[in-house]
Amino acid sequence: MAMSEFGIVYAVHIITVQFGSVVSKVCECLLRKGPLSSRDISRLAESDINHNQVKDILYLLIQHNCVQAFSIEPPDGSESKAIVQYIVLFNNILHRVRYNKFSRLVNEELGSECGAVLDGLLSNGRLTLGQLIERDRGSGKTIGSEAIRDSLQKLVAARFVERIPSPEPVLGNKEQEPAKKRGAKAAKILKEPETLEERVVEAATPVDAIRFPLIFEEDAHSSLADDDSNITEGKRKQRDVDSSDPSSGVIWHPNYEEFIHRLRHKACVEIVKERRDEGCAIVLRAMLEVGRSQEKKVKTDNSAPMSIGSIYEEVIKTEAGRTMLQERVEACLDQLSATSSYLPAFVTEMNDSYIVDFKSIISVAQKDEIEAVVMRRYGKEAFRMFRYLSQEGRFVETDKIADAALTEKKDTPQFLLKMWKDGYLHMQKLAITGTYVPFLLWKVNKLIVTRQMLDEMYHASLNLNLRLAHELESEKELLMLPSDKLEGPLKERVIKVRAKRLLLSSTMFKLDDAIMLFHDF
């Protein structure tokens, strides 16, 4: 999905807060102009930044996984060299406000020691094992080099941490790539990434044996794993690494894709829990666990097929699922497979196997968010019109909308025009012979509405961030006072400031959940 105006402004704000205004100038230049060489950036950036400063800033942004270098293969017969260009990773910038969510996931699943190692990688961007150990030694709460190694292995095994991507992948020249004739099925499977950012990320991502090398350390027959993870005959050479040498070992960074993957699963379980019941949520959670290893992309429409036996086996592994008999699990699967006028099927049954329909689950939550905004902004009458048009999925004339939404025909055009002006409806005019007034047709275009919603959410998130920064800055001196000096009115002011900060932070947290629902899931 293309970046919107407020999406760019929000991303620039995140970089400004964390790295300063000079770095944000380079980032904004890349966001607005697209991929550029370092010399083009120093020429186009709206600031007096020289070429050496631009290179230092690019290295900083690469270190923190916000920029990726790449080059495009020159055309055949060309003597020119491929020029290194830099592309900003918009998604990774947005992920920087989600570090608390990522840390919570790891702490819940793998424990606090793994959480401490992850926090080091999140705050520093990229580190070797030796650097992680040195960082631990310099901290107030050391956990020891052995615990660092074990925690890193657990994080890599769970795919929360991965080896850094290729520093400068070379993309094929699309203009000279021959068009290959494929069948419909093959074309769907081998679908080319939509954006240049996705192409660059895909080209830079190594194969799994290199990306997650510690997972393959016990496979003595894998020369790829041995060569690229410093492993020989299934033994851990990491234990022989001289931790005093920060440059030794493989360089690691957080695998944002896996975190979004897990958060998407959690969101799906919560949606099913709200729309169905606790039992269905337990069964869906088990299904997601069974099929997780086979999901290669975050935005997967459907899971792999799974049998009732494998689902039940996973259900009874959990404390909540141990009381469930197989008969109850089958009843939950029937519930999840059922359709109604207001809910699609969340699970598809096929040849005694069950498939999770992620697209249907996510679309239900997206629809709820959009309709809630329409209700708050335009009222009940407009809400009924919008819902009717959403269900129809086609162009409908004004009078039919009025009849279906039970609204006055003279008021209906006003509601529809308001929603059209704000980008929530698509309008088509039909000129009819013999009449002066054009015949109006209306439709909900989900893609346009989704983009509109996202842009508004970026804007709202930006405003909340600015408001929180303003509140903290205006009360900075008050918050710095020691607690023993806070009495009477001063104490009440501090309580109010902290309550306001908590409210703004929690609102930003929930708003980011909504952004992920439309942008990442």
Coordinates of C-alpha atoms in Angstrom, one line a residue:
M1 CA 0.0 0.0 0.0
A2 CA 1.4 3.4 -1.0
M3 CA 2.5 5.8 1.7
S4 CA 0.0 8.6 2.5
E5 CA 0.9 12.2 3.3
F6 CA 0.3 11.9 7.0
G7 CA 2.0 8.5 6.9
I8 CA 5.2 10.2 5.7
V9 CA 4.8 13.1 8.3
Y10 CA 4.3 10.5 11.1
A11 CA 7.3 8.5 10.1
V12 CA 9.5 11.7 9.9
H13 CA 8.2 12.6 13.4
I14 CA 9.3 9.2 14.8
I15 CA 12.8 9.6 13.4
T16 CA 13.0 13.3 14.6
V17 CA 12.1 12.3 18.2
Q18 CA 14.6 9.4 18.2
F19 CA 17.5 10.6 16.1
G20 CA 17.1 14.4 15.7
S21 CA 16.1 16.8 13.0
V22 CA 19.2 16.4 10.8
V23 CA 18.7 12.7 10.5
S24 CA 15.0 13.2 9.8
K25 CA 15.9 15.5 6.8
V26 CA 17.6 12.6 5.1
C27 CA 14.8 10.3 6.0
E28 CA 12.1 12.7 4.7
C29 CA 14.1 13.1 1.5
L30 CA 14.0 9.4 0.9
L31 CA 10.3 9.1 1.9
R32 CA 9.3 11.8 -0.6
K33 CA 11.7 11.3 -3.4
G34 CA 12.1 7.5 -3.4
P35 CA 15.4 5.6 -3.6
L36 CA 18.4 7.8 -4.1
S37 CA 22.2 7.6 -4.2
S38 CA 24.1 9.3 -1.3
R39 CA 25.2 12.2 -3.6
D40 CA 21.6 12.7 -4.8
I41 CA 20.5 12.9 -1.1
S42 CA 23.1 15.5 -0.2
R43 CA 21.9 17.5 -3.3
L44 CA 18.2 17.2 -2.7
A45 CA 17.9 17.2 1.1
E46 CA 16.4 20.5 2.3
S47 CA 19.4 21.3 4.6
D48 CA 23.1 22.2 4.3
I49 CA 24.2 18.6 4.9
N50 CA 27.5 17.7 3.1
H51 CA 28.1 14.3 1.5
N52 CA 30.1 12.9 4.4
Q53 CA 27.4 13.7 6.8
V54 CA 24.8 12.1 4.6
K55 CA 26.9 8.9 4.5
D56 CA 27.2 8.9 8.3
I57 CA 23.4 9.4 8.6
L58 CA 22.7 6.6 6.2
Y59 CA 25.0 4.2 8.2
L60 CA 23.1 5.2 11.3
L61 CA 19.7 4.5 9.7
I62 CA 21.0 1.2 8.3
Q63 CA 22.3 0.2 11.8
H64 CA 18.8 0.8 13.1
N65 CA 17.2 -1.1 10.2
C66 CA 15.4 2.0 8.8
V67 CA 17.2 2.1 5.5
Q68 CA 18.5 -0.6 3.1
A69 CA 21.2 -0.2 0.4
F70 CA 20.7 -1.9 -3.0
S71 CA 21.7 -1.5 -6.6
I72 CA 19.9 -2.4 -9.9
E73 CA 21.7 -4.5 -12.5
P74 CA 22.7 -2.4 -15.5
P75 CA 21.1 -3.4 -18.9
D76 CA 22.9 -6.0 -21.0
G77 CA 25.8 -4.5 -22.9
S78 CA 26.0 -1.4 -20.8
E79 CA 29.5 -0.5 -19.5
S80 CA 28.1 1.6 -16.7
K81 CA 28.5 0.4 -13.1
A82 CA 25.5 -0.2 -10.9
I83 CA 25.0 2.8 -8.6
V84 CA 24.3 2.1 -4.9
Q85 CA 20.9 3.5 -3.9
Y86 CA 19.2 3.8 -0.5
I87 CA 15.6 3.0 0.2
V88 CA 13.8 3.9 3.4
L89 CA 12.0 1.0 5.1
F90 CA 8.7 2.7 6.0
N91 CA 7.3 -0.3 7.9
N92 CA 10.4 -0.6 10.1
I93 CA 10.1 3.0 11.1
L94 CA 6.5 2.4 12.2
H95 CA 7.7 -0.7 14.2
R96 CA 9.9 1.5 16.3
V97 CA 6.8 2.6 18.3
R98 CA 5.9 -1.0 18.9
Y99 CA 9.0 -2.1 20.8
N100 CA 7.0 -2.4 24.1
K101 CA 4.7 -4.8 22.4
F102 CA 7.6 -6.9 21.0
S103 CA 9.3 -7.0 24.4
R104 CA 6.0 -8.1 26.1
L105 CA 5.6 -11.0 23.5
V106 CA 9.1 -12.3 24.3
N107 CA 8.9 -11.9 28.0
E108 CA 5.6 -13.8 28.1
E109 CA 6.8 -16.6 25.8
L110 CA 10.6 -17.0 26.6
G111 CA 11.2 -15.2 29.9
S112 CA 12.9 -12.1 31.1
E113 CA 16.5 -13.1 30.2
C114 CA 15.5 -13.4 26.5
G115 CA 13.6 -10.1 26.9
A116 CA 16.8 -8.4 28.1
V117 CA 18.7 -9.6 25.1
L118 CA 15.9 -8.5 22.8
D119 CA 15.8 -5.1 24.4
G120 CA 19.6 -4.7 23.6
L121 CA 18.9 -5.5 19.9
L122 CA 15.9 -3.2 19.8
S123 CA 17.8 -0.2 21.3
N124 CA 21.0 -0.8 19.3
G125 CA 19.6 -2.1 16.0
R126 CA 22.3 -4.7 15.2
L127 CA 24.7 -6.4 17.5
T128 CA 27.1 -9.4 17.5
L129 CA 27.1 -12.0 20.3
G130 CA 30.3 -10.4 21.6
Q131 CA 28.7 -6.9 21.6
L132 CA 25.6 -8.3 23.5
I133 CA 28.0 -9.8 26.1
E134 CA 29.9 -6.5 26.5
R135 CA 26.7 -4.6 26.8
D136 CA 25.5 -7.0 29.5
R137 CA 28.8 -6.5 31.5
G138 CA 28.4 -2.7 31.4
S139 CA 24.7 -2.8 32.6
G140 CA 23.6 -2.6 36.2
K141 CA 21.8 -5.9 36.1
T142 CA 24.1 -8.4 34.4
I143 CA 22.8 -11.9 33.5
G144 CA 26.1 -13.4 32.4
S145 CA 27.6 -14.5 29.1
E146 CA 26.2 -18.0 29.3
A147 CA 22.7 -16.7 29.7
I148 CA 23.2 -14.3 26.8
R149 CA 24.2 -17.2 24.5
D150 CA 21.3 -19.4 25.6
S151 CA 18.8 -16.5 25.3
L152 CA 20.1 -15.6 21.9
Q153 CA 19.7 -19.2 20.7
K154 CA 16.1 -19.3 22.1
L155 CA 15.3 -16.0 20.3
V156 CA 16.7 -17.3 17.0
A157 CA 14.9 -20.7 17.4
A158 CA 11.6 -18.8 17.9
R159 CA 12.5 -16.6 14.9
F160 CA 12.3 -13.4 17.0
V161 CA 15.9 -12.6 16.0
E162 CA 17.6 -13.2 12.7
R163 CA 20.9 -12.7 10.9
I164 CA 21.1 -9.3 9.3
P165 CA 20.1 -9.1 5.6
S166 CA 22.5 -8.8 2.7
P167 CA 24.1 -5.3 2.9
E168 CA 23.7 -4.5 -0.8
P169 CA 21.5 -6.8 -2.8
V170 CA 21.5 -6.4 -6.6
L171 CA 18.0 -6.3 -8.2
G172 CA 17.4 -7.6 -11.7
N173 CA 16.6 -5.1 -14.3
K174 CA 12.8 -5.5 -14.7
E175 CA 12.8 -3.9 -18.2
Q176 CA 14.9 -6.7 -19.6
E177 CA 13.4 -9.6 -17.7
P178 CA 11.5 -11.8 -20.2
A179 CA 7.8 -12.2 -19.6
K180 CA 7.2 -15.8 -18.6
K181 CA 3.9 -17.5 -19.4
R182 CA 2.5 -19.2 -16.4
G183 CA -0.7 -20.9 -15.5
A184 CA -3.2 -19.1 -13.3
K185 CA -2.2 -21.2 -10.3
A186 CA 1.5 -20.7 -10.8
A187 CA 1.0 -16.9 -11.2
K188 CA -0.8 -16.8 -7.9
I189 CA 2.0 -18.7 -6.1
L190 CA 4.8 -16.8 -7.7
K191 CA 3.2 -13.3 -7.4
E192 CA 5.8 -10.6 -7.7
P193 CA 6.0 -8.1 -4.8
E194 CA 4.0 -5.0 -5.4
T195 CA 6.4 -2.3 -4.3
L196 CA 10.1 -1.6 -4.8
E197 CA 10.5 -1.8 -1.0
E198 CA 9.2 -5.3 -0.9
R199 CA 11.4 -6.3 -3.9
V200 CA 14.5 -4.9 -2.1
V201 CA 13.6 -6.6 1.2
E202 CA 13.0 -9.9 -0.5
A203 CA 16.3 -9.7 -2.4
A204 CA 18.2 -8.8 0.8
T205 CA 16.7 -11.6 2.9
P206 CA 18.9 -14.7 2.9
V207 CA 17.7 -18.3 2.9
D208 CA 16.5 -19.7 6.2
A209 CA 19.7 -21.8 6.8
I210 CA 21.6 -18.5 6.9
R211 CA 18.9 -16.3 8.3
F212 CA 18.4 -18.5 11.4
P213 CA 21.7 -20.4 11.6
L214 CA 21.5 -21.6 15.2
I215 CA 18.4 -23.6 14.4
F216 CA 20.5 -25.9 12.1
E217 CA 23.5 -26.3 14.4
E218 CA 22.8 -30.0 15.2
D219 CA 22.5 -30.9 11.5
A220 CA 26.0 -32.2 10.9
H221 CA 25.2 -32.8 7.2
S222 CA 24.3 -29.2 6.4
S223 CA 27.4 -27.5 5.1
L224 CA 25.5 -24.3 4.6
A225 CA 24.6 -24.2 8.3
D226 CA 28.2 -25.1 9.3
D227 CA 29.8 -22.4 7.1
D228 CA 27.4 -19.6 7.9
S229 CA 26.9 -20.1 11.7
N230 CA 30.4 -21.0 12.7
I231 CA 29.3 -24.5 13.6
T232 CA 31.3 -27.7 13.0
E233 CA 30.2 -31.2 13.7
G234 CA 27.1 -30.0 15.6
K235 CA 29.2 -28.2 18.3
R236 CA 28.7 -24.6 19.3
K237 CA 31.6 -22.5 18.4
Q238 CA 29.9 -19.5 19.9
R239 CA 31.2 -20.8 23.3
D240 CA 34.7 -20.3 21.9
V241 CA 34.1 -16.8 20.8
D242 CA 36.3 -14.2 22.4
S243 CA 33.6 -12.0 23.9
S244 CA 36.1 -9.2 24.3
D245 CA 36.2 -8.8 20.5
P246 CA 33.0 -7.0 19.6
S247 CA 33.5 -7.7 15.9
S248 CA 33.5 -11.5 16.3
G249 CA 30.5 -13.6 15.4
V250 CA 27.4 -13.2 13.3
I251 CA 25.5 -9.8 13.4
W252 CA 21.9 -10.1 14.6
H253 CA 18.9 -7.9 14.5
P254 CA 15.2 -8.2 15.5
N255 CA 12.9 -10.1 13.0
Y256 CA 10.0 -7.6 12.8
E257 CA 8.1 -9.9 10.4
E258 CA 7.8 -12.6 13.1
F259 CA 6.6 -10.1 15.7
I260 CA 3.9 -8.8 13.4
H261 CA 3.1 -12.4 12.5
R262 CA 2.5 -13.2 16.2
L263 CA 0.5 -10.0 16.8
R264 CA -1.7 -10.8 13.9
H265 CA -2.4 -14.3 15.4
K266 CA -3.3 -12.7 18.8
A267 CA -5.6 -10.2 17.1
C268 CA -7.4 -13.0 15.2
V269 CA -7.9 -14.9 18.5
E270 CA -9.3 -11.8 20.1
I271 CA -11.7 -11.1 17.2
V272 CA -13.0 -14.7 17.3
K273 CA -13.4 -14.5 21.1
E274 CA -15.5 -11.4 20.8
R275 CA -17.6 -12.6 17.9
R276 CA -18.0 -16.3 19.0
D277 CA -16.9 -17.5 22.4
E278 CA -14.0 -18.6 24.6
G279 CA -14.1 -22.2 23.3
C280 CA -13.8 -21.1 19.7
A281 CA -10.9 -18.8 20.6
I282 CA -9.1 -21.7 22.3
V283 CA -9.6 -23.9 19.2
L284 CA -8.5 -21.1 16.8
R285 CA -5.4 -20.5 18.9
A286 CA -4.5 -24.2 18.6
M287 CA -5.1 -24.1 14.8
L288 CA -2.8 -21.1 14.5
E289 CA -0.1 -22.9 16.5
V290 CA -0.4 -26.0 14.3
G291 CA -0.2 -24.1 11.0
R292 CA 2.3 -21.3 12.0
S293 CA 5.4 -23.0 10.7
Q294 CA 3.9 -23.3 7.2
E295 CA 3.0 -19.6 6.9
K296 CA 5.7 -17.9 4.9
K297 CA 4.3 -14.4 4.8
V298 CA 2.5 -12.3 7.4
K299 CA -0.4 -11.3 5.1
T300 CA -1.5 -14.9 4.4
D301 CA -5.1 -15.2 3.3
N302 CA -5.5 -18.9 4.4
S303 CA -3.7 -21.3 6.6
A304 CA -2.5 -24.8 5.5
P305 CA -5.1 -27.6 5.9
M306 CA -5.0 -29.4 9.2
S307 CA -6.8 -32.5 10.6
I308 CA -9.1 -32.6 13.6
G309 CA -6.5 -34.9 15.3
S310 CA -3.7 -32.4 15.0
I311 CA -6.0 -29.6 16.2
Y312 CA -7.2 -31.5 19.2
E313 CA -3.6 -32.6 20.1
E314 CA -2.6 -28.9 20.2
V315 CA -5.8 -27.9 22.2
I316 CA -5.1 -30.2 25.1
K317 CA -1.5 -28.9 25.4
T318 CA -2.9 -25.7 26.9
E319 CA -4.3 -25.4 30.4
A320 CA -7.6 -23.9 29.1
G321 CA -8.0 -26.7 26.6
R322 CA -7.3 -29.7 28.8
T323 CA -11.0 -29.7 29.9
M324 CA -12.3 -29.8 26.4
L325 CA -13.3 -33.2 24.9
Q326 CA -12.9 -33.8 21.1
E327 CA -16.7 -33.5 20.7
R328 CA -16.5 -30.0 22.1
V329 CA -13.6 -29.1 19.7
E330 CA -15.7 -30.4 16.8
A331 CA -18.7 -28.3 17.9
C332 CA -16.4 -25.2 18.0
L333 CA -15.1 -26.0 14.5
D334 CA -18.7 -26.2 13.3
Q335 CA -19.4 -22.8 14.8
L336 CA -16.3 -21.3 13.2
S337 CA -17.3 -22.8 9.8
A338 CA -20.9 -21.4 10.0
T339 CA -21.9 -18.3 8.1
S340 CA -24.7 -15.8 8.8
S341 CA -26.0 -12.5 7.4
Y342 CA -23.6 -10.5 9.6
L343 CA -20.6 -12.9 10.0
P344 CA -18.6 -14.9 7.4
A345 CA -17.1 -18.3 8.1
F346 CA -13.8 -18.0 10.0
V347 CA -12.8 -21.6 9.1
T348 CA -13.3 -23.6 5.9
E349 CA -13.9 -27.4 6.0
M350 CA -12.4 -29.3 3.1
N351 CA -11.9 -33.0 2.7
D352 CA -12.0 -33.7 6.5
S353 CA -9.5 -30.9 7.0
Y354 CA -9.9 -27.4 8.3
I355 CA -8.4 -24.1 7.0
V356 CA -8.3 -20.8 8.9
D357 CA -9.6 -17.9 6.7
F358 CA -7.4 -15.1 8.0
K359 CA -8.9 -12.7 5.4
S360 CA -12.4 -13.1 6.7
I361 CA -11.4 -12.7 10.3
I362 CA -9.4 -9.5 9.7
S363 CA -12.0 -8.0 7.4
V364 CA -14.7 -8.3 10.1
A365 CA -12.5 -6.3 12.5
Q366 CA -11.7 -3.7 9.8
K367 CA -15.4 -3.4 9.0
D368 CA -16.2 -2.7 12.6
E369 CA -13.5 0.0 12.8
I370 CA -14.7 1.7 9.7
E371 CA -18.4 1.6 10.7
A372 CA -17.6 2.9 14.2
V373 CA -15.9 5.9 12.6
V374 CA -18.9 6.5 10.2
M375 CA -21.3 6.2 13.2
R376 CA -19.4 8.8 15.3
R377 CA -18.8 11.2 12.5
Y378 CA -22.0 11.1 10.5
G379 CA -24.7 9.6 12.7
K380 CA -27.1 6.6 12.6
E381 CA -28.7 7.4 9.3
A382 CA -25.4 7.6 7.4
F383 CA -24.2 4.5 9.3
R384 CA -27.1 2.5 7.9
M385 CA -26.5 3.8 4.4
F386 CA -22.8 2.9 4.6
R387 CA -23.4 -0.6 6.0
Y388 CA -26.0 -1.2 3.2
L389 CA -23.6 -0.1 0.5
S390 CA -20.8 -2.2 2.1
Q391 CA -23.0 -5.3 2.0
E392 CA -24.1 -4.6 -1.6
G393 CA -20.6 -4.1 -3.0
R394 CA -21.8 -2.4 -6.1
F395 CA -23.1 1.0 -7.3
V396 CA -26.6 1.7 -6.0
E397 CA -28.9 4.7 -6.9
T398 CA -29.9 7.2 -4.2
D399 CA -33.6 6.3 -3.9
K400 CA -32.8 2.6 -3.3
I401 CA -30.3 3.6 -0.6
A402 CA -33.0 5.7 1.1
D403 CA -35.5 2.8 1.0
A404 CA -33.0 0.3 2.4
A405 CA -31.6 2.5 5.1
L406 CA -35.1 3.8 6.1
T407 CA -34.2 7.4 5.7
E408 CA -36.0 10.4 4.3
K409 CA -35.4 10.6 0.5
K410 CA -34.8 14.4 0.7
D411 CA -32.1 14.0 3.4
T412 CA -30.3 11.0 1.8
P413 CA -28.2 12.9 -0.8
Q414 CA -26.8 15.2 1.9
F415 CA -25.5 12.3 4.0
L416 CA -24.1 10.6 0.9
L417 CA -22.4 13.8 -0.3
K418 CA -20.7 14.3 3.2
M419 CA -19.3 10.8 3.1
W420 CA -18.2 11.2 -0.5
K421 CA -16.4 14.5 0.2
D422 CA -14.4 12.8 3.0
G423 CA -13.4 9.9 0.8
Y424 CA -15.7 7.2 2.3
L425 CA -17.9 6.7 -0.8
H426 CA -17.3 6.5 -4.5
M427 CA -19.8 8.5 -6.7
Q428 CA -20.7 8.0 -10.3
K429 CA -22.8 10.4 -12.3
L430 CA -25.0 9.2 -15.2
A431 CA -26.4 11.8 -17.6
I432 CA -30.0 10.9 -18.6
T433 CA -31.4 12.3 -21.9
G434 CA -34.2 14.9 -21.3
T435 CA -33.2 15.7 -17.7
Y436 CA -31.0 18.4 -16.3
V437 CA -30.1 16.7 -13.0
P438 CA -27.6 13.8 -13.3
F439 CA -28.5 10.4 -11.9
L440 CA -26.2 9.6 -9.0
L441 CA -24.9 6.1 -8.1
W442 CA -22.9 5.3 -4.9
K443 CA -20.5 2.6 -3.8
V444 CA -18.1 1.7 -1.0
N445 CA -14.6 1.2 -2.4
K446 CA -12.9 -0.7 0.3
L447 CA -9.4 0.0 -0.9
I448 CA -10.0 3.8 -1.0
V449 CA -11.7 3.7 2.4
T450 CA -8.9 1.7 3.9
R451 CA -6.3 4.3 2.6
Q452 CA -8.5 7.1 4.0
M453 CA -8.8 5.4 7.4
L454 CA -5.0 4.8 7.6
D455 CA -4.2 8.4 6.7
E456 CA -6.6 9.7 9.4
M457 CA -5.1 7.3 11.9
Y458 CA -1.5 8.4 11.1
H459 CA -2.7 12.0 11.6
A460 CA -4.4 11.2 14.9
S461 CA -1.3 9.3 16.1
L462 CA 0.9 12.2 15.2
N463 CA -1.3 14.6 17.1
L464 CA -1.3 12.4 20.2
N465 CA 2.5 12.1 20.1
L466 CA 2.8 15.9 19.9
R467 CA 0.2 16.4 22.6
L468 CA 2.0 14.0 25.0
A469 CA 5.4 15.7 24.2
H470 CA 3.8 19.1 24.9
E471 CA 2.3 17.9 28.2
L472 CA 5.6 16.5 29.4
E473 CA 7.6 19.5 28.4
S474 CA 5.3 22.0 30.0
E475 CA 5.4 20.1 33.3
K476 CA 9.0 19.0 33.1
E477 CA 10.2 21.0 36.2
L478 CA 7.2 19.7 38.3
L479 CA 7.9 16.1 37.4
M480 CA 11.6 16.5 38.3
L481 CA 10.8 17.4 41.9
P482 CA 11.5 14.7 44.5
S483 CA 8.5 12.9 45.9
D484 CA 9.1 14.1 49.5
K485 CA 8.6 17.8 48.4
L486 CA 5.2 17.1 46.7
E487 CA 2.5 18.2 49.0
G488 CA -1.0 19.7 48.7
P489 CA -1.7 21.4 45.3
L490 CA 1.7 20.3 43.8
K491 CA 0.9 16.6 44.6
E492 CA -2.5 17.0 42.9
R493 CA -1.0 18.5 39.8
V494 CA 1.5 15.6 39.5
I495 CA -1.3 13.1 39.9
K496 CA -3.2 14.9 37.1
V497 CA -0.2 15.1 34.8
R498 CA 0.6 11.4 35.3
A499 CA -3.1 10.4 34.7
K500 CA -3.1 12.5 31.5
R501 CA 0.2 10.9 30.4
L502 CA -1.3 7.4 31.0
L503 CA -4.5 8.2 29.1
L504 CA -2.5 9.6 26.1
S505 CA -0.1 6.6 26.1
S506 CA -2.9 4.0 26.3
T507 CA -4.8 5.8 23.5
M508 CA -1.7 5.8 21.3
F509 CA -1.2 2.1 22.1
K510 CA -4.8 1.3 21.0
L511 CA -4.5 3.5 17.9
D512 CA -1.4 1.7 16.8
D513 CA -3.3 -1.6 17.1
A514 CA -5.8 -0.2 14.6
I515 CA -3.0 1.0 12.3
M516 CA -1.6 -2.6 12.3
L517 CA -5.1 -4.0 11.6
F518 CA -5.2 -2.0 8.3
H519 CA -1.6 -1.7 7.4
D520 CA 0.2 -4.8 8.6
F521 CA -2.4 -7.5 9.0

